[in-house]
Amino acid sequence: MSPRFDPAALSLYHVTDPQLSRPRSVPEVARLAVEGGASMIQVRAKDASGRELLELLEAVVSAVDGAAPVVVDDRVECHLAARARGIACDGVHIGQSDLPPEDARRLCGPEAIIGLSAASQDEIAAAAALPAGTVDYLGIGAVRATATKPDAPQPLGIDGFARARALSALPAVAIGGIRPEDVAGLMAAGADGVAVVSGICAAADPRLAAQTYRREIQR
Amino acid sequence: MSPRFDPAALSLYHVTDPQLSRPRSVPEVARLAVEGGASMIQVRAKDASGRELLELLEAVVSAVDGAAPVVVDDRVECHLAARARGIACDGVHIGQSDLPPEDARRLCGPEAIIGLSAASQDEIAAAAALPAGTVDYLGIGAVRATATKPDAPQPLGIDGFARARALSALPAVAIGGIRPEDVAGLMAAGADGVAVVSGICAAADPRLAAQTYRREIQR
């Protein structure tokens, strides 16, 4: 487990989406999100090549400028290449089809923040059974059906999230189509925070959208 | 540059393709290819996730059993994860949209074999301008139009290959729709070898197909 990781960073976790951000750039939206209260950024660009993702990661780290941890989706190699270039990438978020978490931890070292997506009871139980310190947090979802992740499994709903979340003692962020009105229920269900994609980057004003989520979290 | 890399390994370079190998498995075809004279294997599976590619890489390394170097396409992280697991993966082959070669070398260290795809004069000139030791060889093509790489640029033909190959002193393997009858011309044009995808893995008998190419190379 990363000694640098504070689960409070999960409270408002923005996941980037290049398409939904248009015509704004991903780094611009990430900066606005952080100004509005986002506490962590995951650079996700499913259609990007390794080179494009590394460039995007560098641009987001620069735009966020240390105000929130930045992790990269899926590609451990982009985290490693960024670090080797001296870019302050804080870690990687891996899904069930990415490199296994033990391999990711071995490659990234103890300092990196490593998050893992988990949806089913089996996936959460498997994550809970990993050696201590392998992953820093879980991303549990999808809470609601979402267009930004077409391969996502059946939505859990808030009750389903509560049941899933109870299966692991790891810090957990809820993800998937979360609206501001869902936040209170998710926090009551044991979420350490909410991950928001389109709710921020498809908003007319991403900073205002982040502020709206942030207000709900702080209730 | 990898001290373990002998450009003679490029002579008959088989690139895997899961679809074209069916109903045989990729490791089975790789083993047959090596038995027929393939001198190097690139594990490519463009639709595979990181986890699937790592598993496939492990299976191919086991099937080839040290008889030829094995490199993995694109994902530097799979090479690194394999090495960290003690799997004898020899390196990585990167394309123009993958991690930049300098980053790949920095992450993989001096022992790894690193190959780079280059198609245009600009790409070959850029590769030639890299610091010495960054890449071990170039993959130059496509020589002919090919269905296995739908994003490939316009085919070079053998004359185009000869002109492209002359732009760099690096070892170079020709790739893209190469038939046995093309081999003599490509070797005369300065190729250190030929890379073959469908010519081996879509053949009725991959071992016999590899033997046929091998015979042409040894003329």
Tab-separated table of C-alpha atoms in Angstrom:
chain	number	residue	atom	x	y	z
A	1	MET	CA	0.000	0.000	0.000
A	2	SER	CA	1.211	3.410	-0.918
A	3	PRO	CA	2.294	5.376	2.148
A	4	ARG	CA	1.296	8.460	0.195
A	5	PHE	CA	-2.304	7.401	-0.220
A	6	ASP	CA	-4.959	9.052	1.910
A	7	PRO	CA	-8.403	7.515	1.313
A	8	ALA	CA	-9.833	11.013	1.667
A	9	ALA	CA	-8.532	11.539	-1.866
A	10	LEU	CA	-11.310	9.244	-3.070
A	11	SER	CA	-14.021	11.635	-1.919
A	12	LEU	CA	-14.553	13.230	-5.343
A	13	TYR	CA	-12.672	11.225	-7.931
A	14	HIS	CA	-12.893	12.466	-11.496
A	15	VAL	CA	-12.290	10.049	-14.367
A	16	THR	CA	-11.464	11.706	-17.673
A	17	ASP	CA	-13.174	11.065	-20.979
A	18	PRO	CA	-11.782	12.743	-24.120
A	19	GLN	CA	-14.998	12.418	-26.144
A	20	LEU	CA	-17.347	13.761	-23.471
A	21	SER	CA	-14.992	16.641	-22.701
A	22	ARG	CA	-15.169	18.093	-26.205
A	23	PRO	CA	-14.683	20.764	-27.299
A	24	ARG	CA	-12.664	21.261	-24.125
A	25	SER	CA	-9.442	19.331	-23.647
A	26	VAL	CA	-9.059	16.661	-20.985
A	27	PRO	CA	-6.373	18.621	-19.093
A	28	GLU	CA	-8.596	21.729	-19.092
A	29	VAL	CA	-11.555	19.771	-17.697
A	30	ALA	CA	-9.301	18.096	-15.113
A	31	ARG	CA	-8.068	21.491	-13.954
A	32	LEU	CA	-11.635	22.819	-13.681
A	33	ALA	CA	-12.705	19.682	-11.812
A	34	VAL	CA	-9.941	20.142	-9.245
A	35	GLU	CA	-10.777	23.825	-8.877
A	36	GLY	CA	-14.343	22.740	-8.149
A	37	GLY	CA	-13.279	20.249	-5.505
A	38	ALA	CA	-12.212	17.034	-7.230
A	39	SER	CA	-9.737	15.324	-4.912
A	40	MET	CA	-8.237	12.771	-7.318
A	41	ILE	CA	-7.991	12.345	-11.093
A	42	GLN	CA	-7.870	9.165	-13.143
A	43	VAL	CA	-6.620	9.706	-16.691
A	44	ARG	CA	-8.683	7.360	-18.802
A	45	ALA	CA	-8.762	7.371	-22.610
A	46	LYS	CA	-9.796	3.924	-23.757
A	47	ASP	CA	-9.141	4.619	-27.437
A	48	ALA	CA	-5.690	6.134	-26.924
A	49	SER	CA	-2.492	4.341	-27.860
A	50	GLY	CA	0.247	3.958	-25.257
A	51	ARG	CA	2.039	6.993	-26.652
A	52	GLU	CA	-1.109	9.133	-26.687
A	53	LEU	CA	-2.039	8.107	-23.155
A	54	LEU	CA	1.444	8.985	-21.884
A	55	GLU	CA	1.210	12.417	-23.527
A	56	LEU	CA	-2.262	12.978	-22.085
A	57	LEU	CA	-1.078	11.888	-18.646
A	58	GLU	CA	1.805	14.347	-18.787
A	59	ALA	CA	-0.575	17.155	-19.785
A	60	VAL	CA	-3.051	16.351	-16.996
A	61	VAL	CA	-0.321	16.151	-14.338
A	62	SER	CA	0.852	19.550	-15.494
A	63	ALA	CA	-2.677	21.029	-15.497
A	64	VAL	CA	-3.532	19.672	-12.049
A	65	ASP	CA	-0.149	20.854	-10.760
A	66	GLY	CA	-0.009	18.803	-7.584
A	67	ALA	CA	-3.449	19.834	-6.315
A	68	ALA	CA	-4.725	16.219	-6.428
A	69	PRO	CA	-3.233	12.763	-6.994
A	70	VAL	CA	-3.282	11.657	-10.644
A	71	VAL	CA	-3.447	8.003	-11.637
A	72	VAL	CA	-3.592	6.474	-15.094
A	73	ASP	CA	-6.114	3.900	-16.247
A	74	ASP	CA	-4.961	0.404	-17.197
A	75	ARG	CA	-1.478	0.949	-18.625
A	76	VAL	CA	1.102	0.292	-15.928
A	77	GLU	CA	3.742	1.086	-18.560
A	78	CYS	CA	2.444	4.665	-18.842
A	79	HIS	CA	2.759	5.142	-15.100
A	80	LEU	CA	6.293	3.730	-15.208
A	81	ALA	CA	7.315	5.763	-18.252
A	82	ALA	CA	5.913	8.923	-16.691
A	83	ARG	CA	7.819	8.343	-13.451
A	84	ALA	CA	11.008	7.614	-15.390
A	85	ARG	CA	10.534	10.946	-17.177
A	86	GLY	CA	10.155	12.712	-13.843
A	87	ILE	CA	6.420	13.306	-14.294
A	88	ALA	CA	4.546	13.173	-10.993
A	89	CYS	CA	2.091	10.416	-11.835
A	90	ASP	CA	0.882	8.919	-8.574
A	91	GLY	CA	-0.240	5.498	-9.696
A	92	VAL	CA	-2.457	3.348	-11.835
A	93	HIS	CA	-6.039	2.152	-11.811
A	94	ILE	CA	-6.449	-1.360	-13.173
A	95	GLY	CA	-9.478	-3.300	-14.280
A	96	GLN	CA	-10.100	-6.996	-14.156
A	97	SER	CA	-8.686	-7.508	-17.659
A	98	ASP	CA	-5.543	-5.414	-17.140
A	99	LEU	CA	-2.298	-6.696	-15.634
A	100	PRO	CA	-3.083	-8.624	-12.430
A	101	PRO	CA	-2.734	-6.449	-9.297
A	102	GLU	CA	0.198	-8.424	-7.884
A	103	ASP	CA	2.148	-7.847	-11.123
A	104	ALA	CA	1.217	-4.179	-11.139
A	105	ARG	CA	2.394	-3.741	-7.545
A	106	ARG	CA	5.644	-5.589	-8.248
A	107	LEU	CA	6.377	-3.323	-11.221
A	108	CYS	CA	5.224	-0.037	-9.691
A	109	GLY	CA	6.778	-0.478	-6.264
A	110	PRO	CA	5.387	0.320	-2.826
A	111	GLU	CA	5.019	4.064	-3.411
A	112	ALA	CA	2.485	3.926	-6.215
A	113	ILE	CA	-1.236	4.253	-5.639
A	114	ILE	CA	-2.919	1.195	-7.159
A	115	GLY	CA	-6.669	0.992	-7.535
A	116	LEU	CA	-8.670	-1.958	-8.805
A	117	SER	CA	-12.114	-2.105	-10.370
A	118	ALA	CA	-14.407	-4.730	-8.921
A	119	ALA	CA	-18.036	-5.350	-9.723
A	120	SER	CA	-19.146	-8.816	-8.715
A	121	GLN	CA	-19.024	-10.479	-5.308
A	122	ASP	CA	-16.348	-12.813	-6.692
A	123	GLU	CA	-14.164	-9.927	-7.838
A	124	ILE	CA	-14.472	-8.154	-4.502
A	125	ALA	CA	-13.737	-11.350	-2.573
A	126	ALA	CA	-10.666	-11.947	-4.762
A	127	ALA	CA	-9.478	-8.397	-4.119
A	128	ALA	CA	-10.032	-8.821	-0.374
A	129	ALA	CA	-7.891	-11.974	-0.501
A	130	LEU	CA	-4.887	-10.216	-2.099
A	131	PRO	CA	-1.791	-9.824	0.073
A	132	ALA	CA	-2.042	-6.706	2.232
A	133	GLY	CA	-0.717	-3.668	0.438
A	134	THR	CA	-1.347	-4.956	-3.075
A	135	VAL	CA	-4.110	-2.487	-3.847
A	136	ASP	CA	-4.877	0.799	-2.128
A	137	TYR	CA	-8.544	1.050	-2.983
A	138	LEU	CA	-11.375	-0.520	-4.939
A	139	GLY	CA	-13.567	1.111	-7.542
A	140	ILE	CA	-16.943	-0.573	-7.102
A	141	GLY	CA	-19.653	-0.258	-9.694
A	142	ALA	CA	-21.363	0.420	-11.872
A	143	VAL	CA	-23.853	1.947	-9.461
A	144	ARG	CA	-26.073	3.011	-12.369
A	145	ALA	CA	-26.098	2.166	-16.059
A	146	THR	CA	-23.695	4.428	-17.929
A	147	ALA	CA	-22.865	5.178	-21.510
A	148	THR	CA	-19.224	5.929	-20.720
A	149	LYS	CA	-18.395	2.300	-19.996
A	150	PRO	CA	-20.384	0.138	-22.419
A	151	ASP	CA	-18.672	-3.045	-21.205
A	152	ALA	CA	-19.762	-2.467	-17.604
A	153	PRO	CA	-21.730	-5.232	-15.885
A	154	GLN	CA	-25.345	-4.863	-14.676
A	155	PRO	CA	-25.722	-1.832	-12.418
A	156	LEU	CA	-25.669	-2.447	-8.672
A	157	GLY	CA	-27.899	0.352	-7.479
A	158	ILE	CA	-27.198	1.919	-4.094
A	159	ASP	CA	-28.333	-1.161	-2.146
A	160	GLY	CA	-26.172	-3.408	-4.310
A	161	PHE	CA	-23.248	-1.063	-3.738
A	162	ALA	CA	-23.786	-1.283	0.019
A	163	ARG	CA	-23.749	-5.093	-0.080
A	164	ALA	CA	-20.657	-5.194	-2.331
A	165	ARG	CA	-18.797	-2.600	-0.297
A	166	ALA	CA	-19.338	-4.579	2.893
A	167	LEU	CA	-17.333	-7.489	1.439
A	168	SER	CA	-14.006	-5.674	1.726
A	169	ALA	CA	-12.279	-3.501	4.278
A	170	LEU	CA	-10.336	-1.663	1.553
A	171	PRO	CA	-11.161	1.965	0.869
A	172	ALA	CA	-13.791	2.042	-1.859
A	173	VAL	CA	-15.018	4.589	-4.351
A	174	ALA	CA	-18.420	4.154	-5.987
A	175	ILE	CA	-18.523	4.556	-9.764
A	176	GLY	CA	-20.998	4.491	-12.591
A	177	GLY	CA	-23.555	7.080	-13.592
A	178	ILE	CA	-23.541	8.718	-10.150
A	179	ARG	CA	-25.685	11.858	-9.882
A	180	PRO	CA	-25.384	14.448	-7.104
A	181	GLU	CA	-28.617	13.133	-5.540
A	182	ASP	CA	-27.009	9.667	-5.199
A	183	VAL	CA	-24.078	10.895	-3.130
A	184	ALA	CA	-25.653	10.926	0.321
A	185	GLY	CA	-26.954	7.375	-0.063
A	186	LEU	CA	-23.606	6.098	-1.292
A	187	MET	CA	-21.666	7.737	1.529
A	188	ALA	CA	-24.156	6.245	4.007
A	189	ALA	CA	-23.586	2.883	2.290
A	190	GLY	CA	-19.898	3.037	3.173
A	191	ALA	CA	-18.346	4.703	0.126
A	192	ASP	CA	-15.165	6.669	0.764
A	193	GLY	CA	-16.180	8.780	-2.175
A	194	VAL	CA	-17.746	8.923	-5.595
A	195	ALA	CA	-16.091	8.621	-8.984
A	196	VAL	CA	-17.644	10.817	-11.627
A	197	VAL	CA	-17.044	10.772	-15.373
A	198	SER	CA	-19.794	12.386	-17.452
A	199	GLY	CA	-21.327	14.206	-14.475
A	200	ILE	CA	-18.251	16.449	-14.596
A	201	CYS	CA	-16.719	16.298	-18.057
A	202	ALA	CA	-20.008	16.466	-19.987
A	203	ALA	CA	-21.322	19.303	-17.805
A	204	ALA	CA	-21.692	22.777	-19.248
A	205	ASP	CA	-19.500	24.016	-16.389
A	206	PRO	CA	-17.226	21.241	-15.029
A	207	ARG	CA	-16.081	23.392	-12.092
A	208	LEU	CA	-19.654	24.075	-11.030
A	209	ALA	CA	-20.523	20.398	-11.488
A	210	ALA	CA	-17.618	19.386	-9.246
A	211	GLN	CA	-18.726	21.957	-6.654
A	212	THR	CA	-22.218	20.461	-6.689
A	213	TYR	CA	-20.884	16.954	-5.999
A	214	ARG	CA	-18.499	18.322	-3.398
A	215	ARG	CA	-21.356	19.992	-1.520
A	216	GLU	CA	-23.246	16.699	-1.404
A	217	ILE	CA	-20.172	14.857	-0.121
A	218	GLN	CA	-19.645	17.375	2.682
A	219	ARG	CA	-23.200	17.210	3.987
B	1	MET	CA	21.271	-2.497	-27.583
B	2	SER	CA	20.762	-5.901	-26.169
B	3	PRO	CA	24.014	-7.833	-25.891
B	4	ARG	CA	21.916	-10.947	-26.329
B	5	PHE	CA	20.597	-9.912	-29.714
B	6	ASP	CA	21.996	-11.589	-32.796
B	7	PRO	CA	20.517	-10.097	-36.006
B	8	ALA	CA	20.535	-13.631	-37.436
B	9	ALA	CA	17.463	-14.177	-35.256
B	10	LEU	CA	15.560	-11.938	-37.664
B	11	SER	CA	15.992	-14.360	-40.554
B	12	LEU	CA	12.579	-15.982	-40.158
B	13	TYR	CA	10.526	-13.987	-37.706
B	14	HIS	CA	7.050	-15.274	-36.974
B	15	VAL	CA	4.400	-12.876	-35.698
B	16	THR	CA	1.435	-14.554	-34.023
B	17	ASP	CA	-2.207	-13.988	-34.848
B	18	PRO	CA	-4.869	-15.676	-32.681
B	19	GLN	CA	-7.661	-15.430	-35.272
B	20	LEU	CA	-5.649	-16.776	-38.195
B	21	SER	CA	-4.253	-19.610	-36.091
B	22	ARG	CA	-7.669	-21.109	-35.331
B	23	PRO	CA	-8.551	-23.784	-34.564
B	24	ARG	CA	-4.966	-24.230	-33.414
B	25	SER	CA	-3.721	-22.235	-30.453
B	26	VAL	CA	-1.081	-19.543	-30.800
B	27	PRO	CA	1.469	-21.428	-28.655
B	28	GLU	CA	0.951	-24.563	-30.777
B	29	VAL	CA	1.517	-22.639	-34.007
B	30	ALA	CA	4.556	-20.894	-32.526
B	31	ARG	CA	6.048	-24.253	-31.600
B	32	LEU	CA	5.425	-25.636	-35.077
B	33	ALA	CA	6.903	-22.496	-36.635
B	34	VAL	CA	10.089	-22.871	-34.600
B	35	GLU	CA	10.292	-26.552	-35.465
B	36	GLY	CA	10.057	-25.536	-39.112
B	37	GLY	CA	12.866	-22.995	-38.810
B	38	ALA	CA	11.421	-19.789	-37.352
B	39	SER	CA	14.266	-18.005	-35.580
B	40	MET	CA	12.279	-15.471	-33.550
B	41	ILE	CA	8.689	-15.075	-32.344
B	42	GLN	CA	6.698	-11.914	-31.750
B	43	VAL	CA	3.602	-12.472	-29.627
B	44	ARG	CA	0.988	-10.166	-31.100
B	45	ALA	CA	-2.709	-10.241	-30.202
B	46	LYS	CA	-4.134	-6.830	-30.922
B	47	ASP	CA	-7.520	-7.560	-29.345
B	48	ALA	CA	-6.117	-9.023	-26.146
B	49	SER	CA	-6.237	-7.203	-22.831
B	50	GLY	CA	-3.025	-6.740	-20.873
B	51	ARG	CA	-3.848	-9.742	-18.734
B	52	GLU	CA	-4.663	-11.948	-21.725
B	53	LEU	CA	-1.505	-10.891	-23.553
B	54	LEU	CA	0.637	-11.694	-20.504
B	55	GLU	CA	-0.961	-15.144	-20.266
B	56	LEU	CA	-0.445	-15.748	-23.977
B	57	LEU	CA	3.163	-14.602	-23.735
B	58	GLU	CA	3.806	-17.022	-20.891
B	59	ALA	CA	2.282	-19.881	-22.894
B	60	VAL	CA	4.325	-19.079	-26.005
B	61	VAL	CA	7.591	-18.808	-24.067
B	62	SER	CA	6.821	-22.208	-22.586
B	63	ALA	CA	5.943	-23.730	-25.986
B	64	VAL	CA	9.039	-22.343	-27.705
B	65	ASP	CA	11.158	-23.476	-24.751
B	66	GLY	CA	14.226	-21.391	-25.479
B	67	ALA	CA	14.592	-22.437	-29.112
B	68	ALA	CA	14.102	-18.841	-30.348
B	69	PRO	CA	13.887	-15.375	-28.794
B	70	VAL	CA	10.337	-14.312	-27.927
B	71	VAL	CA	9.279	-10.662	-27.864
B	72	VAL	CA	5.877	-9.179	-27.133
B	73	ASP	CA	4.074	-6.660	-29.303
B	74	ASP	CA	3.388	-3.161	-27.994
B	75	ARG	CA	2.920	-3.666	-24.268
B	76	VAL	CA	6.178	-2.947	-22.475
B	77	GLU	CA	4.323	-3.732	-19.241
B	78	CYS	CA	3.771	-7.333	-20.369
B	79	HIS	CA	7.482	-7.758	-21.015
B	80	LEU	CA	8.262	-6.297	-17.596
B	81	ALA	CA	5.606	-8.344	-15.810
B	82	ALA	CA	6.814	-11.507	-17.527
B	83	ARG	CA	10.436	-10.847	-16.512
B	84	ALA	CA	9.368	-10.102	-12.953
B	85	ARG	CA	7.550	-13.461	-12.906
B	86	GLY	CA	10.720	-15.189	-14.125
B	87	ILE	CA	9.320	-15.843	-17.597
B	88	ALA	CA	12.035	-15.714	-20.272
B	89	CYS	CA	10.540	-12.987	-22.445
B	90	ASP	CA	13.367	-11.474	-24.470
B	91	GLY	CA	11.942	-8.084	-25.302
B	92	VAL	CA	9.275	-5.995	-26.926
B	93	HIS	CA	8.352	-4.848	-30.397
B	94	ILE	CA	6.879	-1.359	-30.471
B	95	GLY	CA	4.988	0.506	-33.124
B	96	GLN	CA	4.904	4.212	-33.809
B	97	SER	CA	1.866	4.687	-31.577
B	98	ASP	CA	3.194	2.643	-28.637
B	99	LEU	CA	5.478	4.000	-25.926
B	100	PRO	CA	8.348	5.942	-27.522
B	101	PRO	CA	11.493	3.815	-27.954
B	102	GLU	CA	13.587	5.838	-25.506
B	103	ASP	CA	10.960	5.274	-22.798
B	104	ALA	CA	10.761	1.585	-23.646
B	105	ARG	CA	14.557	1.211	-23.408
B	106	ARG	CA	14.674	3.102	-20.120
B	107	LEU	CA	12.025	0.802	-18.634
B	108	CYS	CA	13.272	-2.481	-20.103
B	109	GLY	CA	16.971	-1.974	-19.484
B	110	PRO	CA	19.932	-2.769	-21.694
B	111	GLU	CA	19.345	-6.524	-21.857
B	112	ALA	CA	15.976	-6.445	-23.585
B	113	ILE	CA	15.578	-6.816	-27.324
B	114	ILE	CA	13.637	-3.799	-28.586
B	115	GLY	CA	12.294	-3.659	-32.116
B	116	LEU	CA	10.512	-0.751	-33.762
B	117	SER	CA	8.119	-0.681	-36.681
B	118	ALA	CA	8.884	1.936	-39.313
B	119	ALA	CA	7.148	2.479	-42.612
B	120	SER	CA	7.810	5.947	-43.986
B	121	GLN	CA	11.103	7.655	-44.753
B	122	ASP	CA	10.411	10.016	-41.839
B	123	GLU	CA	9.913	7.137	-39.412
B	124	ILE	CA	13.079	5.390	-40.533
B	125	ALA	CA	15.082	8.615	-40.348
B	126	ALA	CA	13.735	9.231	-36.830
B	127	ALA	CA	14.717	5.704	-35.822
B	128	ALA	CA	18.196	6.185	-37.296
B	129	ALA	CA	18.572	9.358	-35.237
B	130	LEU	CA	17.840	7.639	-31.917
B	131	PRO	CA	20.738	7.319	-29.477
B	132	ALA	CA	22.815	4.223	-30.249
B	133	GLY	CA	21.462	1.184	-28.475
B	134	THR	CA	17.886	2.423	-28.190
B	135	VAL	CA	16.468	-0.094	-30.636
B	136	ASP	CA	17.981	-3.373	-31.778
B	137	TYR	CA	16.217	-3.677	-35.108
B	138	LEU	CA	13.576	-2.191	-37.347
B	139	GLY	CA	10.514	-3.877	-38.781
B	140	ILE	CA	10.060	-2.234	-42.183
B	141	GLY	CA	6.863	-2.613	-44.151
B	142	ALA	CA	4.318	-3.349	-45.211
B	143	VAL	CA	6.036	-4.891	-48.230
B	144	ARG	CA	2.682	-6.019	-49.592
B	145	ALA	CA	-0.903	-5.210	-48.696
B	146	THR	CA	-2.047	-7.455	-45.880
B	147	ALA	CA	-5.291	-8.249	-44.149
B	148	THR	CA	-3.573	-8.937	-40.807
B	149	LYS	CA	-2.738	-5.293	-40.257
B	150	PRO	CA	-5.610	-3.203	-41.588
B	151	ASP	CA	-4.056	0.033	-40.281
B	152	ALA	CA	-0.831	-0.501	-42.240
B	153	PRO	CA	0.283	2.250	-44.644
B	154	GLN	CA	0.502	1.833	-48.419
B	155	PRO	CA	2.643	-1.186	-49.337
B	156	LEU	CA	6.277	-0.520	-50.248
B	157	GLY	CA	6.900	-3.348	-52.677
B	158	ILE	CA	10.371	-4.850	-52.835
B	159	ASP	CA	11.902	-1.772	-54.469
B	160	GLY	CA	10.339	0.463	-51.854
B	161	PHE	CA	11.666	-1.813	-49.143
B	162	ALA	CA	15.173	-1.555	-50.619
B	163	ARG	CA	15.026	2.263	-50.607
B	164	ALA	CA	13.629	2.366	-47.065
B	165	ARG	CA	16.084	-0.173	-45.745
B	166	ALA	CA	19.038	1.820	-47.092
B	167	LEU	CA	18.118	4.758	-44.836
B	168	SER	CA	19.256	2.996	-41.672
B	169	ALA	CA	22.216	0.875	-40.637
B	170	LEU	CA	20.102	-0.943	-38.041
B	171	PRO	CA	19.272	-4.607	-38.610
B	172	ALA	CA	15.967	-4.740	-40.457
B	173	VAL	CA	13.286	-7.339	-40.956
B	174	ALA	CA	10.825	-6.981	-43.827
B	175	ILE	CA	7.153	-7.424	-42.963
B	176	GLY	CA	3.773	-7.429	-44.624
B	177	GLY	CA	2.203	-10.079	-46.823
B	178	ILE	CA	5.566	-11.674	-47.678
B	179	ARG	CA	5.293	-14.855	-49.771
B	180	PRO	CA	8.105	-17.399	-50.164
B	181	GLU	CA	8.771	-16.111	-53.691
B	182	ASP	CA	9.465	-12.622	-52.268
B	183	VAL	CA	12.213	-13.782	-49.959
B	184	ALA	CA	15.159	-13.787	-52.373
B	185	GLY	CA	14.406	-10.262	-53.557
B	186	LEU	CA	14.055	-8.943	-50.023
B	187	MET	CA	17.299	-10.529	-48.861
B	188	ALA	CA	19.033	-9.042	-51.912
B	189	ALA	CA	17.482	-5.695	-50.966
B	190	GLY	CA	19.286	-5.788	-47.635
B	191	ALA	CA	16.779	-7.447	-45.337
B	192	ASP	CA	18.224	-9.359	-42.410
B	193	GLY	CA	15.155	-11.519	-42.603
B	194	VAL	CA	11.450	-11.730	-43.228
B	195	ALA	CA	8.600	-11.450	-40.767
B	196	VAL	CA	5.678	-13.701	-41.569
B	197	VAL	CA	2.212	-13.687	-40.043
B	198	SER	CA	-0.479	-15.371	-42.137
B	199	GLY	CA	2.028	-17.205	-44.345
B	200	ILE	CA	2.726	-19.381	-41.318
B	201	CYS	CA	-0.239	-19.246	-38.966
B	202	ALA	CA	-2.935	-19.487	-41.639
B	203	ALA	CA	-1.100	-22.317	-43.440
B	204	ALA	CA	-2.550	-25.825	-43.377
B	205	ASP	CA	0.797	-26.970	-41.981
B	206	PRO	CA	2.645	-24.168	-40.167
B	207	ARG	CA	5.803	-26.245	-39.773
B	208	LEU	CA	5.944	-26.994	-43.489
B	209	ALA	CA	5.221	-23.343	-44.271
B	210	ALA	CA	8.109	-22.245	-42.039
B	211	GLN	CA	10.377	-24.802	-43.754
B	212	THR	CA	9.411	-23.366	-47.135
B	213	TYR	CA	10.360	-19.836	-46.075
B	214	ARG	CA	13.513	-21.134	-44.412
B	215	ARG	CA	14.625	-22.813	-47.623
B	216	GLU	CA	14.209	-19.569	-49.540
B	217	ILE	CA	16.199	-17.665	-46.906
B	218	GLN	CA	19.079	-20.147	-47.112
B	219	ARG	CA	19.429	-20.025	-50.870
